[in-house]
Amino acid sequence: MLETPIVEATLQRALAGGGDFADVFVEDRASTSSTYDDGKVEEMRSSRSRGAGIRVVRGETTGFAHTSDISLEGLRAAADAAAAAAQAGGPGTKVAPLVERTSTRPHLIETLPETVSKAKKVEMMARADEAARAESGSITQVTSSYADSRRRILVANSDGVLATDDQVRTRFAVSCVASADTGLQTGSEAPGRTVGFEFFDEHPPEEIARIAAARAVSKLEARPAPSAKLPVVLRRGAGGVLFHEACGHGLEADLVSRDASVFAGKVGERVAGRGVTLVDDGTLARDWGACAIDDEGALAQRNVLIDDGILTDYMWDLLRARRDGRASSGNGRRETYQHLPMVRMTNTYITEGTEDPDEIIRQTPYGLYCVALGGGQVNTATGDFVFGITEAYMIEEGRITYPVRSAQLIGNGPDALRAVDAVGNDFETWTGMCGKDGQSVPVSAGQPTLRVAELTVGGTAA
Amino acid sequence: MSSKDLFEIARTIADAARPGEQLEAYVVRSRETEVKVFNGAVESLSVAEAAGIGVRVIADGRQGIASAGSLDADVITETLADARDNATYGAPDAGYGLAEPRDVEGVPAPDLDLWRDDVLGTPTAEKVALAIAADRAVLAADARIRGVESTDYGDAALEMAMVASTGVSATMARTMSSVGTSAMAGERDATQTGYGFDVRRSFGELDVERAATMAAERATRLLGATQPSGQRLPVIFDPMVTASVLSLIGSALNGEAVLRGRSMFADRLGEIVGAGSVTIVDDPTNPDAFGASPFDGEGVRTRANTLVRDGRLERFLHNLYTARRAGAQTTGSAVRSYASTPGVGARALHFLPGTKSPAEVMASVPEALYLQSVSGLHSGTNPVSGDFSVGAEGLMVRNGQFAEPVREVTVASTLPRMLLDIVEIGSDLTWLPGGTAGVTLLVSEMTMAGA
């Protein structure tokens, strides 16, 4: 993407007036997306962006500047701006000779989306549209969308690190509206993978469409959700977002170091029941948050955060790790070259247990069975979280009985972790975009079917 | 590069339109400063200038768009070629078409002065000093504040120019600066947080004390919060909560959502959808609104649109496309980024304020739940089905006074029900970033779930 001498010159320039550390992040991103609505292509979009972000660290202060001009002159101007912002002063810092870090991609990309015709992409959306409408006569509206992106990055820093990655992602979403006397209901499904067009071998458009349509249709019969504290069984994949929100964010070292996490100072302590192991794993092949390197050039790795209920470690980016005299855990990520990196999750999941998922339901006399959840949110300082139920059923006498309408689940992260009392032997992940401080990055979250002994369900039924 | 240069770039592209082709270029430039303060010292300082271009092509009734985060000549050429290629894959639709001169006639151009030179003119060191002062002010505001999660200063100066080959063009420039801080009160195992901010068009007007006091007060008044037992009760919405809920309601008053069958109001024009005191207006010509703009994303002049008048649904927001499809007129409500085709959205949505102060609204019921902040608004509410369920924290209100704080509750109803159940709208209209204004609201009954 850039010649090594240019990168080296930029780093030297950034530290010429002082400073402890500098890095250059170069990104070239191209994406295509399209929306298919009402039986036709509504829009075909493409976009391109290319630029570099330069960071200079002096003491506790980080200066940052970015530019879309990646010529030597453009980079030099950005380096000067970042150095000025860091208020760097004093003798210059030496830049270590750049040595390329060899990274192993978690998997190979089979078919680059840019080599697939737009017509073929349109065909996938048409197939989904047809399948969704065929699912039920009550489906009145179908929107399907296709998106691919290719993000090539180069990271170099004054410690001598030089690393590159080529990240290809494909996502497909179907959203349906079903209509009946009971009103309108929506259902959607939106899997994404860090793969090329082979995505559709794993997720045929018809299958995604049928899930979305069935979800909307099932809710036509839904009754109001209860307003009560209940045992909640989370189907495999569906509850990953709960642990992402309720625990994952509180284990990010930046929040921990600000004393803004309920998990601060608790390494080595029991924070969850036996059988609960929480992992963040950037190397989880093909998953939505997978990468070879993070956006600071650290190799992606598998980090065990909670081991059989005991808190073992937090997630780290480069700056927090340097201050603590340890290595980054490969969790320094940024949305684009225009953003500063910070501690972010990749693919976060609870590992599978031993129980039969069906048996977990049978052993629940009364409770809620969640099949799909929308987004969620957490206050890391208090641990309080919420997340929306988008498909759920009541469990009565160990059997799934009727669907319930959308409602909010609410709880407290540490409490919910301790309340996990059954962990299944199945596993699935969920695709999402995680927002933090205004930056959005692709992540996945996963879990086996499991039961939380008690969560508050905020419906309107008595 | 000046605003004039942006306009010239847009005009050059629009001038390249081939016979039978409509071409539109939308060019933006933003300059931003962001300061993050932690522990009284600068944690990071970002200085950024970014520019981008979106090119929209309509040919043979088909539409395509391409965008780039660069204004380099070679990139622009490539973007135009991509847009033309993308258009060949779109389905033909008679509704596509750029704004024509006749679309922009008849409505006077609002005279809006949305630019303050001091946002770009103030030295960065002064912005840093303001952020540090805000961080310290939070700690000084109350002895029970044990820390500040973060204090951020941010400003942006945005310039836009668009030219369509049909002869319509528009330019706009605006500034904004803000300071926000998140206070942490109490001991670690009983921490409560509170957010405070101040946002202005100019740097000079920023009120650090206001942000700090707000954050400290909102954090400390939640100390000792417990989870109450569930019940149905009247609920008072903090202005910030009202603004978020109003933005959801706005997404259902959107002609695009209506056209796609994704609005709970779709078939209800002319019907009563709210209490008699409810009037909802989107007025981007109000310079106090942070979303104010003289033009919309298609170059059409903005105007005040009353959507709900005295409880009756009167109008949906439209851009040119949704208006043509619905047999209506554009309301000048096209919103877009340079990378997207025009959508529909509110810029300055608000409830027409009432006459009671927030204290008078609180005193108007014997007991209520005051919603200080809600979470999960987008996951727990649905502007299609109208379901509404959010996580909340706040305080009980008795006899017009704040009583014990509560946390870890959910509050549920449906959006249509809530609009009908509004019994008081306060006089405290507060403009917020994000296209809406807040005001204190009293809703007669909602379901609170707790212990």
XYZ file of C-alpha atoms in Angstrom, chain A residues 10-454:
445
model
C 6.534 9.531 8.295
C 7.198 7.924 11.669
C 10.484 9.796 11.998
C 8.743 13.026 11.137
C 6.030 12.352 13.713
C 8.616 11.910 16.463
C 11.141 14.477 15.240
C 10.083 16.978 17.884
C 9.779 14.463 20.707
C 7.136 12.067 21.914
C 7.329 8.503 23.185
C 5.588 6.559 20.485
C 4.051 7.019 17.061
C 2.124 4.910 14.646
C 0.791 5.179 11.131
C -2.387 3.424 10.050
C -3.143 3.301 6.345
C -6.481 2.057 5.124
C -7.933 1.482 1.668
C -11.542 0.439 1.751
C -13.914 -0.346 -1.109
C -17.465 -1.490 -0.651
C -20.535 -2.357 -2.647
C -24.027 -2.562 -1.314
C -27.479 -2.834 -2.693
C -31.050 -2.786 -1.468
C -33.857 -4.772 -3.033
C -37.296 -3.592 -2.082
C -40.763 -4.258 -3.319
C -39.518 -6.796 -5.870
C -36.856 -4.634 -7.491
C -33.378 -3.233 -7.023
C -33.857 0.013 -5.265
C -30.286 1.032 -5.220
C -26.784 -0.092 -6.096
C -24.097 1.790 -4.206
C -20.342 1.715 -4.211
C -17.886 3.652 -2.158
C -14.203 4.065 -1.809
C -12.091 5.631 0.867
C -8.386 5.764 1.389
C -6.305 7.576 3.931
C -3.984 7.466 6.873
C -4.253 8.216 10.566
C -1.168 9.229 12.492
C -0.863 9.072 16.233
C 1.815 10.545 18.453
C 1.899 9.669 22.156
C 3.691 11.733 24.729
C 3.225 10.775 28.352
C -0.490 10.360 28.916
C -1.473 12.465 25.916
C -2.239 11.193 22.435
C -2.205 13.513 19.451
C -4.020 12.384 16.339
C -4.465 13.610 12.796
C -5.678 11.972 9.638
C -5.500 12.685 5.960
C -6.930 11.356 2.732
C -3.744 12.474 0.995
C -1.288 9.591 1.350
C 1.497 11.170 -0.639
C 4.720 11.858 1.275
C 3.674 15.519 1.614
C 0.184 14.645 2.869
C 1.578 12.210 5.417
C 4.188 14.709 6.541
C 1.527 17.361 7.185
C -0.571 14.887 9.184
C 2.481 13.781 11.168
C 3.204 17.412 12.056
C -0.412 17.982 13.102
C -0.447 14.866 15.296
C 2.855 15.845 16.918
C 1.548 19.355 17.605
C -1.643 17.911 19.080
C 0.381 15.665 21.387
C 2.219 18.805 22.515
C 5.382 16.817 22.012
C 8.622 18.504 22.937
C 12.193 17.711 23.831
C 14.640 15.443 22.061
C 13.460 13.325 19.182
C 12.713 9.665 19.742
C 14.397 7.054 17.600
C 12.217 4.981 15.314
C 13.190 1.313 15.405
C 13.854 -0.295 12.014
C 10.590 -1.633 10.632
C 10.319 -5.402 10.601
C 7.279 -6.895 8.944
C 5.239 -9.028 11.283
C 4.040 -12.148 9.529
C 0.444 -12.749 10.346
C -1.551 -15.831 9.579
C -5.006 -15.134 8.251
C -7.567 -17.165 10.163
C -8.820 -18.563 6.855
C -8.562 -17.986 3.132
C -10.959 -15.940 1.041
C -12.253 -18.071 -1.827
C -14.092 -15.589 -4.036
C -13.337 -11.884 -3.762
C -16.686 -10.076 -4.072
C -15.137 -7.578 -6.494
C -14.729 -10.437 -8.972
C -18.452 -11.264 -8.844
C -20.764 -9.410 -11.209
C -23.304 -6.991 -9.788
C -25.959 -9.000 -11.613
C -25.082 -12.059 -9.526
C -25.423 -9.988 -6.345
C -28.832 -8.792 -7.488
C -29.850 -12.395 -8.126
C -29.213 -13.282 -4.477
C -31.580 -10.523 -3.364
C -34.240 -11.577 -5.862
C -34.037 -15.160 -4.589
C -34.463 -13.969 -1.002
C -37.418 -11.778 -1.936
C -39.198 -14.673 -3.590
C -38.510 -17.095 -0.749
C -39.746 -14.674 1.904
C -43.010 -14.026 0.069
C -43.487 -17.763 -0.488
C -43.160 -18.399 3.240
C -46.554 -16.941 4.084
C -49.423 -15.003 2.522
C -49.280 -12.607 5.443
C -45.874 -11.255 4.377
C -46.660 -7.835 2.923
C -43.262 -6.294 2.584
C -39.756 -7.640 2.008
C -36.485 -5.738 1.916
C -33.290 -7.594 1.269
C -29.863 -6.097 1.182
C -26.431 -7.190 0.166
C -23.153 -5.660 1.300
C -19.520 -6.506 0.799
C -16.394 -4.672 1.810
C -12.693 -5.089 1.344
C -10.453 -3.295 3.793
C -6.737 -3.353 3.276
C -4.700 -1.976 6.143
C -1.080 -1.302 6.935
C 0.110 -0.487 10.445
C 3.595 0.619 11.392
C 4.905 2.013 14.644
C 8.036 3.415 16.205
C 8.701 0.118 18.002
C 9.531 -1.318 14.579
C 6.252 -3.142 13.963
C 5.050 -3.341 10.368
C 1.991 -5.437 9.581
C -0.717 -5.664 6.953
C -4.079 -7.317 6.598
C -6.692 -7.713 3.879
C -10.149 -8.021 5.429
C -13.041 -9.110 3.249
C -16.554 -9.168 4.658
C -19.916 -10.109 3.202
C -23.285 -9.605 4.809
C -26.821 -10.262 3.695
C -29.975 -9.092 5.433
C -33.653 -9.745 4.967
C -36.328 -7.791 6.749
C -40.024 -8.650 6.451
C -43.293 -7.135 7.533
C -46.201 -9.467 8.218
C -49.697 -8.125 8.480
C -52.890 -9.453 10.046
C -55.899 -8.229 12.021
C -53.590 -8.104 15.030
C -51.436 -5.419 13.366
C -48.013 -5.272 11.746
C -45.034 -7.284 12.901
C -41.461 -7.324 11.680
C -38.864 -10.034 11.446
C -35.301 -9.813 10.239
C -32.189 -11.915 9.904
C -28.785 -10.530 8.984
C -25.843 -12.912 9.100
C -22.386 -11.681 8.135
C -19.027 -13.380 7.751
C -15.433 -12.360 7.192
C -15.470 -14.176 3.862
C -16.059 -13.464 0.190
C -18.941 -14.492 -2.014
C -18.645 -18.087 -0.723
C -20.761 -16.658 2.110
C -23.797 -17.885 0.182
C -22.604 -21.521 0.255
C -23.018 -21.382 4.015
C -26.054 -19.087 4.035
C -28.271 -19.515 0.961
C -30.441 -16.389 0.520
C -33.606 -18.501 0.733
C -32.658 -19.742 4.176
C -32.017 -16.230 5.510
C -35.321 -15.073 3.978
C -37.305 -17.910 5.523
C -35.933 -17.185 9.001
C -36.846 -13.496 8.710
C -40.316 -14.212 7.324
C -41.119 -16.893 9.890
C -40.023 -14.538 12.653
C -42.456 -11.831 11.510
C -45.305 -14.308 10.997
C -44.860 -15.980 14.374
C -45.207 -12.641 16.104
C -48.648 -11.988 14.560
C -49.970 -14.447 17.139
C -47.786 -13.042 19.892
C -49.259 -12.013 23.197
C -47.825 -9.249 25.371
C -44.687 -10.312 27.208
C -44.936 -10.615 30.982
C -43.818 -7.852 33.262
C -41.939 -9.888 35.844
C -38.698 -11.538 36.961
C -38.387 -14.911 35.251
C -35.923 -17.656 34.376
C -34.753 -16.972 30.822
C -33.463 -19.668 28.455
C -31.334 -18.178 25.685
C -31.194 -20.264 22.521
C -27.707 -20.917 21.096
C -26.418 -17.767 19.406
C -29.298 -15.599 20.577
C -27.797 -14.668 23.927
C -24.267 -13.867 22.804
C -25.187 -10.196 22.768
C -26.149 -10.424 26.435
C -22.645 -11.504 27.412
C -21.089 -9.062 24.984
C -22.980 -6.217 26.655
C -23.217 -7.438 30.205
C -19.659 -8.699 30.620
C -17.550 -8.009 27.561
C -17.608 -4.209 27.759
C -16.760 -4.254 31.453
C -13.646 -6.325 30.630
C -12.187 -3.697 28.281
C -8.981 -2.393 29.863
C -9.661 1.250 29.029
C -12.879 1.222 31.053
C -11.252 -0.830 33.810
C -8.355 1.633 34.113
C -10.843 4.488 34.434
C -12.439 2.632 37.297
C -15.575 2.661 35.143
C -16.125 -1.082 35.275
C -17.762 -3.283 37.867
C -15.049 -5.842 37.050
C -12.147 -3.537 38.039
C -9.793 -5.158 40.566
C -11.498 -8.537 40.336
C -8.945 -10.627 38.409
C -8.613 -13.999 40.146
C -12.031 -13.697 41.739
C -15.069 -15.790 41.026
C -17.437 -13.727 38.890
C -19.569 -16.481 37.367
C -20.797 -19.953 38.144
C -18.734 -23.038 37.379
C -19.044 -24.078 33.767
C -19.023 -20.469 32.508
C -15.985 -19.707 30.328
C -15.921 -16.460 28.354
C -13.520 -16.032 25.444
C -12.727 -13.234 23.002
C -11.166 -14.672 19.889
C -10.121 -12.624 16.864
C -8.877 -15.777 15.168
C -12.308 -17.454 15.094
C -12.201 -18.323 11.411
C -14.865 -16.828 9.129
C -16.672 -15.079 11.984
C -17.752 -11.421 11.591
C -15.135 -10.048 14.012
C -12.225 -12.117 12.678
C -8.943 -10.561 11.565
C -5.280 -11.477 11.180
C -4.053 -8.366 12.996
C -5.854 -5.717 14.982
C -5.747 -2.058 13.913
C -2.541 -1.484 15.888
C -0.647 -4.304 14.196
C -0.949 -6.807 17.061
C -1.690 -10.375 16.023
C -5.247 -11.486 16.655
C -5.432 -14.124 19.349
C -7.746 -16.191 21.532
C -8.064 -14.634 24.985
C -9.757 -16.435 27.851
C -11.412 -13.761 29.998
C -13.381 -15.878 32.417
C -12.216 -19.452 33.027
C -14.764 -21.752 34.653
C -16.235 -18.786 36.516
C -12.933 -17.132 37.543
C -11.989 -13.755 36.020
C -8.601 -14.306 34.359
C -7.856 -11.194 32.300
C -9.142 -8.083 30.574
C -8.870 -7.138 26.898
C -6.042 -4.747 25.974
C -5.024 -2.329 23.273
C -1.450 -1.201 22.754
C -1.486 1.956 24.883
C -3.145 0.410 27.911
C -0.844 -2.615 27.609
C 2.299 -0.430 27.392
C 1.312 1.425 30.541
C 0.877 -1.872 32.335
C 4.116 -3.312 30.933
C 2.443 -6.153 29.129
C 1.561 -7.155 25.571
C -1.554 -6.107 23.728
C -4.161 -8.842 23.508
C -4.960 -7.895 19.906
C -8.042 -5.867 20.831
C -7.016 -2.418 19.536
C -9.553 -1.600 16.840
C -10.872 1.455 15.020
C -13.752 2.088 12.664
C -11.701 3.818 9.972
C -8.399 5.635 9.553
C -10.260 8.726 10.760
C -10.655 7.244 14.252
C -8.301 6.555 17.137
C -8.023 2.901 18.151
C -9.405 1.746 21.484
C -10.093 -1.517 23.268
C -12.748 -3.431 21.366
C -14.104 -6.938 21.311
C -13.786 -9.223 18.267
C -15.703 -12.516 18.496
C -16.831 -12.971 22.084
C -18.445 -16.122 23.303
C -19.307 -18.455 26.145
C -17.890 -21.896 25.439
C -20.173 -24.883 25.275
C -21.148 -26.980 28.286
C -22.525 -30.452 28.629
C -26.290 -30.255 28.925
C -28.862 -31.190 26.299
C -30.543 -27.924 25.180
C -33.988 -29.571 25.019
C -33.512 -30.836 28.542
C -32.776 -27.286 29.752
C -36.223 -26.239 28.480
C -37.870 -29.320 29.989
C -36.302 -28.475 33.353
C -37.817 -24.982 33.287
C -41.326 -24.980 34.776
C -42.073 -21.370 33.839
C -39.909 -18.939 31.953
C -39.039 -17.184 28.716
C -37.313 -18.839 25.736
C -35.419 -16.235 23.675
C -34.667 -17.168 20.084
C -33.519 -13.775 18.820
C -32.486 -10.566 20.507
C -31.998 -7.104 19.101
C -29.254 -4.799 20.227
C -28.404 -4.011 23.796
C -26.630 -1.514 25.942
C -24.685 -1.523 29.191
C -23.588 1.006 31.754
C -20.153 -0.486 32.492
C -19.768 1.492 35.706
C -22.870 -0.070 37.249
C -23.102 -3.262 35.179
C -26.772 -2.592 34.421
C -27.756 -3.734 30.955
C -30.795 -3.967 28.701
C -31.463 -5.725 25.480
C -34.479 -6.144 23.274
C -36.234 -9.438 22.613
C -37.138 -9.801 18.945
C -38.346 -13.408 18.973
C -39.317 -15.199 22.174
C -41.777 -17.747 23.534
C -43.179 -18.579 26.938
C -42.082 -21.808 28.587
C -44.832 -23.393 30.679
C -44.357 -26.707 32.491
C -41.201 -27.394 30.531
C -42.832 -26.822 27.147
C -42.694 -23.930 24.694
C -46.251 -22.593 24.471
C -46.880 -19.215 22.804
C -44.896 -16.350 21.185
C -44.599 -13.014 22.975
C -44.309 -9.490 21.602
C -41.130 -7.430 21.648
C -40.014 -6.327 25.084
C -36.910 -5.381 26.953
C -34.819 -7.682 29.140
C -33.001 -5.937 31.930
C -30.427 -7.071 34.415
C -27.023 -6.557 35.915
C -23.934 -8.098 34.299
C -22.244 -9.616 37.352
C -25.609 -10.805 38.703
C -26.571 -12.415 35.381
C -23.212 -14.185 35.118
C -23.621 -15.663 38.585
C -27.187 -16.645 37.759
C -26.270 -18.870 34.789
C -27.437 -22.260 36.054
C -27.474 -24.463 32.937
C -25.114 -24.507 29.932
C -25.955 -26.537 26.815
C -23.708 -28.558 24.511
C -24.624 -26.660 21.334
C -23.130 -23.417 19.944
C -23.835 -20.618 17.480
C -22.696 -17.031 16.906
C -24.565 -13.825 16.160
C -23.430 -11.008 13.851
C -23.538 -7.409 14.918
C -22.030 -3.954 14.836
C -20.745 -2.831 18.208
C -20.810 0.864 19.028
C -18.504 2.531 21.541
C -17.636 6.225 21.798
C -19.189 6.859 18.408
C -17.221 4.147 16.595
C -18.844 1.086 15.115
C -16.910 -2.129 14.404
C -17.997 -5.610 13.257
C -18.209 -8.164 16.051
C -19.762 -11.515 16.696
C -21.059 -12.927 19.940
C -21.868 -16.509 20.663
C -23.036 -18.956 23.248
C -24.563 -22.386 23.750
C -28.186 -22.635 24.836
C -28.163 -21.591 28.471
C -30.420 -20.520 31.266
C -30.174 -17.440 33.472
C -32.081 -18.179 36.678
C -33.657 -14.735 36.818
